[in-house]
Short mmCIF file of C-alpha atoms and ligand atoms in Angstrom, two decimals:
data_model
loop_
_atom_site.label_atom_id
_atom_site.label_comp_id
_atom_site.label_asym_id
_atom_site.label_seq_id
_atom_site.Cartn_x
_atom_site.Cartn_y
_atom_site.Cartn_z
CA UNK A 25 2.23 26.11 -1.76
CA UNK A 26 2.93 24.67 1.82
CA UNK A 27 1.42 21.84 3.28
CA UNK A 28 0.22 22.04 6.94
CA UNK A 29 -2.93 19.65 7.09
CA UNK A 30 -3.61 16.44 5.45
CA UNK A 31 -6.27 14.02 4.83
CA UNK A 32 -5.95 10.58 4.24
CA UNK A 33 -8.77 8.74 2.75
CA UNK A 34 -9.18 4.70 3.76
CA UNK A 35 -8.08 3.39 6.81
CA UNK A 36 -6.53 -0.12 5.47
CA UNK A 37 -3.08 -1.19 6.51
CA UNK A 38 -1.60 1.45 3.77
CA UNK A 39 -4.16 4.29 4.84
CA UNK A 40 -3.61 4.04 8.18
CA UNK A 41 0.30 3.77 7.85
CA UNK A 42 0.46 6.77 5.75
CA UNK A 43 -1.42 8.55 8.49
CA UNK A 44 0.81 7.36 11.44
CA UNK A 45 3.90 8.69 9.03
CA UNK A 46 2.21 12.03 8.56
CA UNK A 47 1.11 12.61 12.12
CA UNK A 48 4.60 11.40 13.64
CA UNK A 49 6.27 13.99 11.48
CA UNK A 50 4.16 16.76 13.19
CA UNK A 51 1.22 17.17 10.46
CA UNK A 52 -2.39 17.40 11.61
CA UNK A 53 -4.09 14.64 10.09
CA UNK A 54 -7.50 13.57 9.52
CA UNK A 55 -8.14 9.87 8.75
CA UNK A 56 -11.43 9.18 6.89
CA UNK A 57 -13.07 5.86 6.84
CA UNK A 58 -15.38 6.80 3.81
CA UNK A 59 -17.10 3.48 3.74
CA UNK A 60 -18.39 4.07 7.50
CA UNK A 61 -17.61 1.65 10.04
CA UNK A 62 -16.50 1.81 13.78
CA UNK A 63 -13.89 4.77 13.97
CA UNK A 64 -12.95 3.69 17.37
CA UNK A 65 -11.48 0.65 16.03
CA UNK A 66 -9.40 2.26 13.91
CA UNK A 67 -8.07 4.69 16.60
CA UNK A 68 -7.25 1.76 18.71
CA UNK A 69 -5.23 0.10 15.90
CA UNK A 70 -3.11 3.77 15.20
CA UNK A 71 -2.95 3.72 19.08
CA UNK A 72 -1.31 -0.12 19.07
CA UNK A 73 1.06 0.89 16.49
CA UNK A 74 2.39 3.80 18.30
CA UNK A 75 2.35 1.57 21.68
CA UNK A 76 4.56 -0.58 19.87
CA UNK A 77 6.97 2.25 19.16
CA UNK A 78 7.01 3.38 22.50
CA UNK A 79 7.74 -0.33 24.13
CA UNK A 80 10.76 -0.44 21.90
CA UNK A 81 11.90 3.19 23.18
CA UNK A 82 11.51 4.63 19.59
CA UNK A 83 8.93 7.17 20.90
CA UNK A 84 8.43 8.55 24.30
CA UNK A 85 5.06 8.59 25.78
CA UNK A 86 4.71 12.23 25.44
CA UNK A 87 5.02 12.00 21.86
CA UNK A 88 2.83 9.12 21.22
CA UNK A 89 0.10 10.96 22.90
CA UNK A 90 0.80 14.24 20.80
CA UNK A 91 0.61 12.23 17.81
CA UNK A 92 -2.64 10.87 18.63
CA UNK A 93 -4.01 14.20 19.46
CA UNK A 94 -2.83 15.37 16.10
CA UNK A 95 -5.13 12.54 14.14
CA UNK A 96 -8.87 13.10 13.71
CA UNK A 97 -11.01 10.22 12.52
CA UNK A 98 -14.05 10.91 10.27
CA UNK A 99 -16.90 8.85 8.64
CA UNK A 100 -17.29 11.12 5.65
CA UNK A 101 -15.48 13.40 3.27
CA UNK A 102 -16.60 16.87 4.64
CA UNK A 103 -13.44 17.60 6.49
CA UNK A 104 -10.99 17.51 3.20
CA UNK A 105 -12.66 21.12 2.79
CA UNK A 106 -10.19 22.06 5.31
CA UNK A 107 -6.64 20.56 4.09
CA UNK A 108 -4.00 21.30 2.00
CA UNK A 109 -3.27 17.59 0.64
CA UNK A 110 -5.52 15.02 0.28
CA UNK A 111 -3.81 11.48 0.07
CA UNK A 112 -6.34 8.84 -1.63
CA UNK A 113 -5.58 5.36 -0.43
CA UNK A 114 -9.00 3.62 -1.02
CA UNK A 115 -9.69 0.04 -2.76
CA UNK A 116 -7.55 -0.33 -5.61
CA UNK A 117 -10.23 -0.41 -8.25
CA UNK A 118 -10.64 2.06 -11.08
CA UNK A 119 -14.25 3.10 -10.64
CA UNK A 120 -14.37 3.27 -6.72
CA UNK A 121 -11.20 5.69 -7.36
CA UNK A 122 -12.73 7.57 -9.92
CA UNK A 123 -15.93 8.17 -8.16
CA UNK A 124 -13.90 8.94 -4.44
CA UNK A 125 -11.53 11.33 -6.66
CA UNK A 126 -14.68 13.18 -8.14
CA UNK A 127 -16.36 13.58 -4.53
CA UNK A 128 -13.26 14.60 -2.98
CA UNK A 129 -12.71 17.38 -5.87
CA UNK A 130 -16.35 18.60 -5.26
CA UNK A 131 -15.33 19.57 -1.64
CA UNK A 132 -11.62 20.96 -1.57
CA UNK A 133 -10.44 23.97 -2.03
CA UNK A 134 -8.74 25.21 -5.24
CA UNK A 135 -5.15 25.05 -3.99
CA UNK A 136 -5.61 21.54 -2.35
CA UNK A 137 -3.31 18.63 -3.95
CA UNK A 138 -4.92 15.78 -4.57
CA UNK A 139 -2.79 12.28 -4.56
CA UNK A 140 -3.64 8.96 -5.02
CA UNK A 141 -1.80 6.05 -3.57
CA UNK A 142 -2.99 3.77 -6.58
CA UNK A 143 -0.17 1.10 -7.11
CA UNK A 144 -1.37 0.01 -10.38
CA UNK A 145 -4.15 1.72 -11.88
CA UNK A 146 -3.60 4.42 -14.85
CA UNK A 147 -3.14 7.84 -13.13
CA UNK A 148 -3.52 9.51 -16.76
CA UNK A 149 -7.05 7.61 -16.74
CA UNK A 150 -7.63 9.15 -13.42
CA UNK A 151 -6.74 12.54 -14.41
CA UNK A 152 -9.17 12.52 -17.26
CA UNK A 153 -12.00 12.22 -14.67
CA UNK A 154 -11.14 15.25 -12.51
CA UNK A 155 -11.73 18.75 -13.23
CA UNK A 156 -8.19 20.07 -12.09
CA UNK A 157 -5.85 17.43 -13.30
CA UNK A 158 -3.19 20.04 -12.44
CA UNK A 159 -3.50 19.37 -8.73
CA UNK A 160 -3.55 15.49 -9.36
CA UNK A 161 -0.69 13.45 -8.77
CA UNK A 162 0.12 9.77 -7.48
CA UNK A 163 2.04 9.31 -3.87
CA UNK A 164 2.75 5.55 -4.11
CA UNK A 165 3.56 4.50 -0.52
CA UNK A 166 5.20 0.97 0.37
CA UNK A 167 4.32 -1.70 2.90
CA UNK A 168 4.94 -1.61 5.62
CA UNK A 169 4.38 2.61 5.11
CA UNK A 170 5.82 3.51 8.50
CA UNK A 171 9.31 1.72 7.59
CA UNK A 172 9.68 1.91 3.68
CA UNK A 173 11.73 4.86 2.72
CA UNK A 174 10.72 5.33 -0.87
CA UNK A 175 7.88 7.33 -2.28
CA UNK A 176 7.08 6.69 -6.06
CA UNK A 177 5.88 10.43 -7.13
CA UNK A 178 4.03 9.64 -10.25
CA UNK A 179 3.12 12.64 -12.57
CA UNK A 180 1.09 13.00 -15.70
CA UNK A 181 1.94 15.55 -18.30
CA UNK A 182 -1.05 17.75 -16.71
CA UNK A 183 0.46 17.85 -13.18
CA UNK A 184 1.36 21.31 -12.57
CA UNK A 185 5.35 21.72 -11.70
CA UNK A 186 4.39 23.60 -8.46
CA UNK A 187 2.26 20.39 -7.20
CA UNK A 188 5.03 18.45 -7.89
CA UNK A 189 7.67 20.40 -5.88
CA UNK A 190 5.26 20.42 -2.87
CA UNK A 191 4.61 16.92 -3.16
CA UNK A 192 8.24 16.34 -3.00
CA UNK A 193 9.35 18.49 -0.11
CA UNK A 194 6.19 17.24 1.78
CA UNK A 195 7.76 13.45 1.27
CA UNK A 196 11.03 14.64 2.65
CA UNK A 197 9.40 16.12 5.48
CA UNK A 198 7.75 13.00 6.50
CA UNK A 199 11.21 11.52 6.21
CA UNK A 200 10.62 9.68 3.02
CA UNK A 201 12.61 9.59 -0.23
CA UNK A 202 10.42 10.61 -3.54
CA UNK A 203 11.59 9.26 -6.58
CA UNK A 204 9.70 10.80 -9.48
CA UNK A 205 8.17 8.28 -12.11
CA UNK A 206 6.03 8.85 -14.97
CA UNK A 207 2.69 7.71 -14.40
CA UNK A 208 2.46 4.51 -16.39
CA UNK A 209 0.26 1.72 -14.25
CA UNK A 210 2.90 0.07 -11.92
CA UNK A 211 5.52 2.92 -12.12
CA UNK A 212 8.91 1.07 -11.24
CA UNK A 213 8.60 -0.79 -8.57
CA UNK A 214 5.27 -2.87 -9.46
CA UNK A 215 6.37 -3.03 -12.93
CA UNK A 216 8.89 -5.14 -11.85
CA UNK A 217 8.21 -6.58 -8.66
CA UNK A 218 4.89 -8.16 -9.66
CA UNK A 219 6.20 -10.38 -12.12
CA UNK A 220 8.64 -11.45 -9.60
CA UNK A 221 5.94 -12.34 -7.01
CA UNK A 222 4.11 -14.20 -9.59
CA UNK A 223 6.96 -16.22 -10.90
CA UNK A 224 7.66 -16.94 -7.34
CA UNK A 225 4.16 -18.51 -6.90
CA UNK A 226 4.18 -20.31 -10.27
CA UNK A 227 7.61 -21.83 -8.87
CA UNK A 228 6.10 -23.22 -5.85
CA UNK A 229 3.16 -24.41 -8.05
CA UNK A 230 5.14 -26.21 -10.21
CA UNK A 231 6.96 -28.23 -7.15
CA UNK A 232 10.42 -26.85 -8.06
CA UNK A 233 10.43 -26.17 -4.08
CA UNK A 234 8.50 -25.76 -1.15
CA UNK A 235 7.62 -22.21 0.23
CA UNK A 236 10.01 -21.97 2.84
CA UNK A 237 13.01 -23.26 0.77
CA UNK A 238 11.81 -20.57 -2.12
CA UNK A 239 11.70 -17.69 0.34
CA UNK A 240 15.02 -18.57 2.18
CA UNK A 241 16.61 -19.33 -1.20
CA UNK A 242 15.94 -15.43 -2.17
CA UNK A 243 16.91 -14.08 1.29
CA UNK A 244 20.09 -15.62 1.47
CA UNK A 245 20.74 -15.90 -2.41
CA UNK A 246 20.00 -12.52 -3.39
CA UNK A 247 20.03 -10.62 0.11
CA UNK A 248 16.44 -9.82 -0.01
CA UNK A 249 15.11 -8.95 3.61
CA UNK A 250 12.14 -11.20 2.97
CA UNK A 251 10.93 -14.14 0.44
CA UNK A 252 9.04 -13.57 -2.26
CA UNK A 253 6.21 -15.39 -0.97
CA UNK A 254 6.17 -14.10 2.74
CA UNK A 255 6.15 -10.57 0.94
CA UNK A 256 3.07 -11.48 -0.98
CA UNK A 257 1.59 -12.21 1.84
CA UNK A 258 2.60 -8.99 3.42
CA UNK A 259 1.17 -6.91 0.60
CA UNK A 260 -2.15 -9.00 0.37
CA UNK A 261 -2.72 -11.78 -2.06
CA UNK A 262 -5.84 -9.99 -3.31
CA UNK A 263 -3.72 -6.84 -3.78
CA UNK A 264 -1.01 -8.67 -5.81
CA UNK A 265 -3.65 -10.39 -7.70
CA UNK A 266 -5.31 -7.15 -8.68
CA UNK A 267 -2.20 -5.05 -9.63
CA UNK A 268 -1.28 -8.39 -11.93
CA UNK A 269 -5.06 -8.11 -13.48
CA UNK A 270 -4.65 -4.38 -13.99
CA UNK A 271 -0.92 -4.53 -15.39
CA UNK A 272 -1.88 -7.70 -17.61
CA UNK A 273 -4.83 -5.48 -19.07
CA UNK A 274 -2.71 -2.09 -19.28
CA UNK A 275 0.59 -3.41 -20.72
CA UNK A 276 -0.62 -6.46 -22.44
CA UNK A 277 2.24 -8.41 -20.96
CA UNK A 278 1.96 -12.28 -20.16
CA UNK A 279 4.16 -11.58 -17.61
CA UNK A 280 1.39 -10.56 -15.25
CA UNK A 281 -0.76 -13.72 -15.79
CA UNK A 282 -2.14 -14.71 -12.55
CA UNK A 283 -1.36 -18.11 -11.48
CA UNK A 284 -4.14 -20.41 -10.46
CA UNK A 285 -2.49 -20.89 -7.15
CA UNK A 286 -2.85 -17.29 -6.28
CA UNK A 287 -6.51 -17.24 -7.73
CA UNK A 288 -7.64 -20.30 -5.68
CA UNK A 289 -6.14 -18.60 -2.46
CA UNK A 290 -7.79 -15.43 -3.25
CA UNK A 291 -11.29 -16.96 -4.05
CA UNK A 292 -10.93 -18.82 -0.72
CA UNK A 293 -10.41 -15.19 1.33
CA UNK A 294 -6.84 -16.82 2.22
CA UNK A 295 -5.25 -13.10 1.45
CA UNK A 296 -2.33 -13.20 3.35
CA UNK A 297 -0.87 -12.13 6.69
CA UNK A 298 -3.82 -9.66 7.34
CA UNK A 299 -6.34 -12.89 7.12
CA UNK A 300 -4.28 -15.10 9.12
CA UNK A 301 -3.80 -16.92 6.28
CA UNK A 302 -2.48 -17.12 2.77
CA UNK A 303 0.93 -19.01 1.36
CA UNK A 304 1.76 -19.32 4.97
CA UNK A 305 -0.50 -19.50 7.95
CA UNK A 306 -0.15 -17.10 10.62
CA UNK A 307 -2.09 -18.48 13.51
CA UNK A 308 0.44 -20.12 15.45
CA UNK A 309 3.78 -18.94 16.83
CA UNK A 310 5.54 -18.92 13.85
CA UNK A 311 4.37 -18.96 10.01
CA UNK A 312 4.30 -22.49 8.70
CA UNK A 313 3.12 -23.26 4.84
CA UNK A 314 -0.67 -23.25 4.63
CA UNK A 315 -2.58 -26.79 4.41
CA UNK A 316 -4.63 -25.11 1.63
CA UNK A 317 -1.68 -25.07 -0.99
CA UNK A 318 -2.02 -28.52 -1.68
CA UNK A 319 1.52 -29.11 -2.86
CA UNK A 320 2.58 -31.92 -4.97
CA UNK A 321 4.55 -34.43 -3.08
CA UNK A 322 7.33 -34.56 -1.96
CA UNK A 323 6.61 -30.80 -1.15
CA UNK A 324 3.50 -31.69 0.55
CA UNK A 325 5.26 -33.70 3.12
CA UNK A 326 7.42 -30.86 4.03
CA UNK A 327 4.35 -28.87 4.63
CA UNK A 328 2.88 -31.17 7.33
N1 3HC B 422 4.40 -2.59 10.43
C1 3HC B 422 5.05 -1.94 11.07
N2 3HC B 422 6.56 -1.84 11.55
C2 3HC B 422 6.81 -2.99 11.37
C3 3HC B 422 6.16 -3.91 10.40
C4 3HC B 422 4.93 -3.95 10.05
N3 3HC B 422 4.05 -4.34 9.35
N4 3HC B 422 6.94 -5.20 10.28
C5 3HC B 422 7.89 -4.92 10.74
N5 3HC B 422 7.96 -3.70 11.27
C6 3HC B 422 9.07 -3.02 12.10
C7 3HC B 422 9.30 -3.35 13.32
O1 3HC B 422 8.50 -3.36 14.57
C8 3HC B 422 10.93 -3.49 13.41
O2 3HC B 422 11.09 -2.12 14.03
P1 3HC B 422 12.39 -1.61 14.76
O3 3HC B 422 13.66 -1.60 13.66
O4 3HC B 422 11.80 0.02 15.12
O5 3HC B 422 12.21 -2.62 15.96
C9 3HC B 422 11.67 -3.35 11.83
O6 3HC B 422 10.14 -3.15 10.92
C10 3HC B 422 12.19 -4.48 11.55
O7 3HC B 422 11.39 -5.76 11.89
P2 3HC B 422 11.64 -7.15 12.17
O8 3HC B 422 12.97 -6.91 13.10
O9 3HC B 422 10.60 -7.69 12.83
O10 3HC B 422 12.02 -7.74 10.97
P3 3HC B 422 12.69 -7.57 9.71
O11 3HC B 422 13.98 -6.79 9.80
O12 3HC B 422 12.57 -8.68 8.90
O13 3HC B 422 11.83 -6.40 8.63
C11 3HC B 422 10.36 -5.65 6.99
C12 3HC B 422 10.13 -6.28 8.29
C13 3HC B 422 10.78 -4.36 7.26
C14 3HC B 422 8.84 -5.88 6.74
C15 3HC B 422 11.81 -6.37 6.11
O14 3HC B 422 11.27 -7.67 5.88
C16 3HC B 422 11.26 -5.54 4.82
O15 3HC B 422 11.91 -4.75 4.34
N6 3HC B 422 10.88 -6.21 4.01
C17 3HC B 422 10.51 -5.74 2.63
C18 3HC B 422 9.24 -5.12 2.36
C19 3HC B 422 8.70 -4.71 1.25
O16 3HC B 422 9.39 -5.21 0.15
N7 3HC B 422 7.73 -3.83 0.95
C20 3HC B 422 7.51 -3.51 -0.26
C21 3HC B 422 6.43 -4.20 -0.88
S1 3HC B 422 5.59 -3.82 -2.29
C22 3HC B 422 4.28 -2.56 -1.86
O17 3HC B 422 4.39 -2.14 -0.71
C23 3HC B 422 3.74 -1.90 -3.05
C24 3HC B 422 2.23 -1.90 -3.09
O18 3HC B 422 1.68 -1.15 -4.31
C25 3HC B 422 1.88 -3.04 -2.83
#
């Protein structure tokens, strides 16, 4: 079972990052924006990301052009009929993903591998919704997808061994390190990471330290590449809240309770870096703590 052509469903920050990773590695990719919208804008975002690599001397202009030429953009699911692997990276919502996987399955050929990039939804329950669960597994990428080495390879007891093997080889071909995990919601990373991020937000809420202090403490005290609040903003506060809600429902564990500050920011549309504002405000030259945090004094003064 060899993989040559790939389709990535979803052109958000994860989907487009996965598309870039696959295309740079030499795979032909069709990037599908199944909800419609401006495909030219999606292409421009990919070109911009590749241009950054060229400017840094990490990619030649020739390789950028060849990479872009390997990517096709589509507004419907038809092109999945012609690929060996479909990576679904749509909105993190069970009903949406279940419907999408069924729609994809109706169009792919029998040998095509169906992978979901779900971060926290129960793959076992998604497997119950498809006709060929032996072809289904999770390929869970990390943000920023072009940088992060890990792919969690989530398998159910129905996933065929040949499918797991082919997916593992594929991860290696695109320069990632696959780690096989059982398809429990959150796998390993998000099961551990989400309570940490929520706890950091609660620590901020409780007035123990300001956002910059919390991040700096964890960066310098634990040698993390970035602090938990910047990381939550990078992942997207809506994504963090959705993962927490799913994990709490699935694992019945209060460690995944969504703090009220997180809920408030998400409801206000302040979703983190992608929205220009979350726990930090990214609209200026340097990120600064957002004024919407309404921190208890004296932390409020620190955010002025
Ligand atoms: N997209 C693409 N490239 C990016 C990027 C982005 N969003 N952010 C940074 N980079 C690149 C830079 O261009 C730079 O590339 P270069 O080495 O070729 O010049 C490189 O990454 C290093 O960037 P910087 O020097 O600007 O900054 P840092 O050294 O601080 O690295 C970071 C930035 C890679 C984001 C680093 O801080 C990091 O590793 N943070 C932790 C990220 C993390 O934990 N991700 C996992 C989140 S959990 C998840 O995704 C699960 C999901 O289910 C929610």
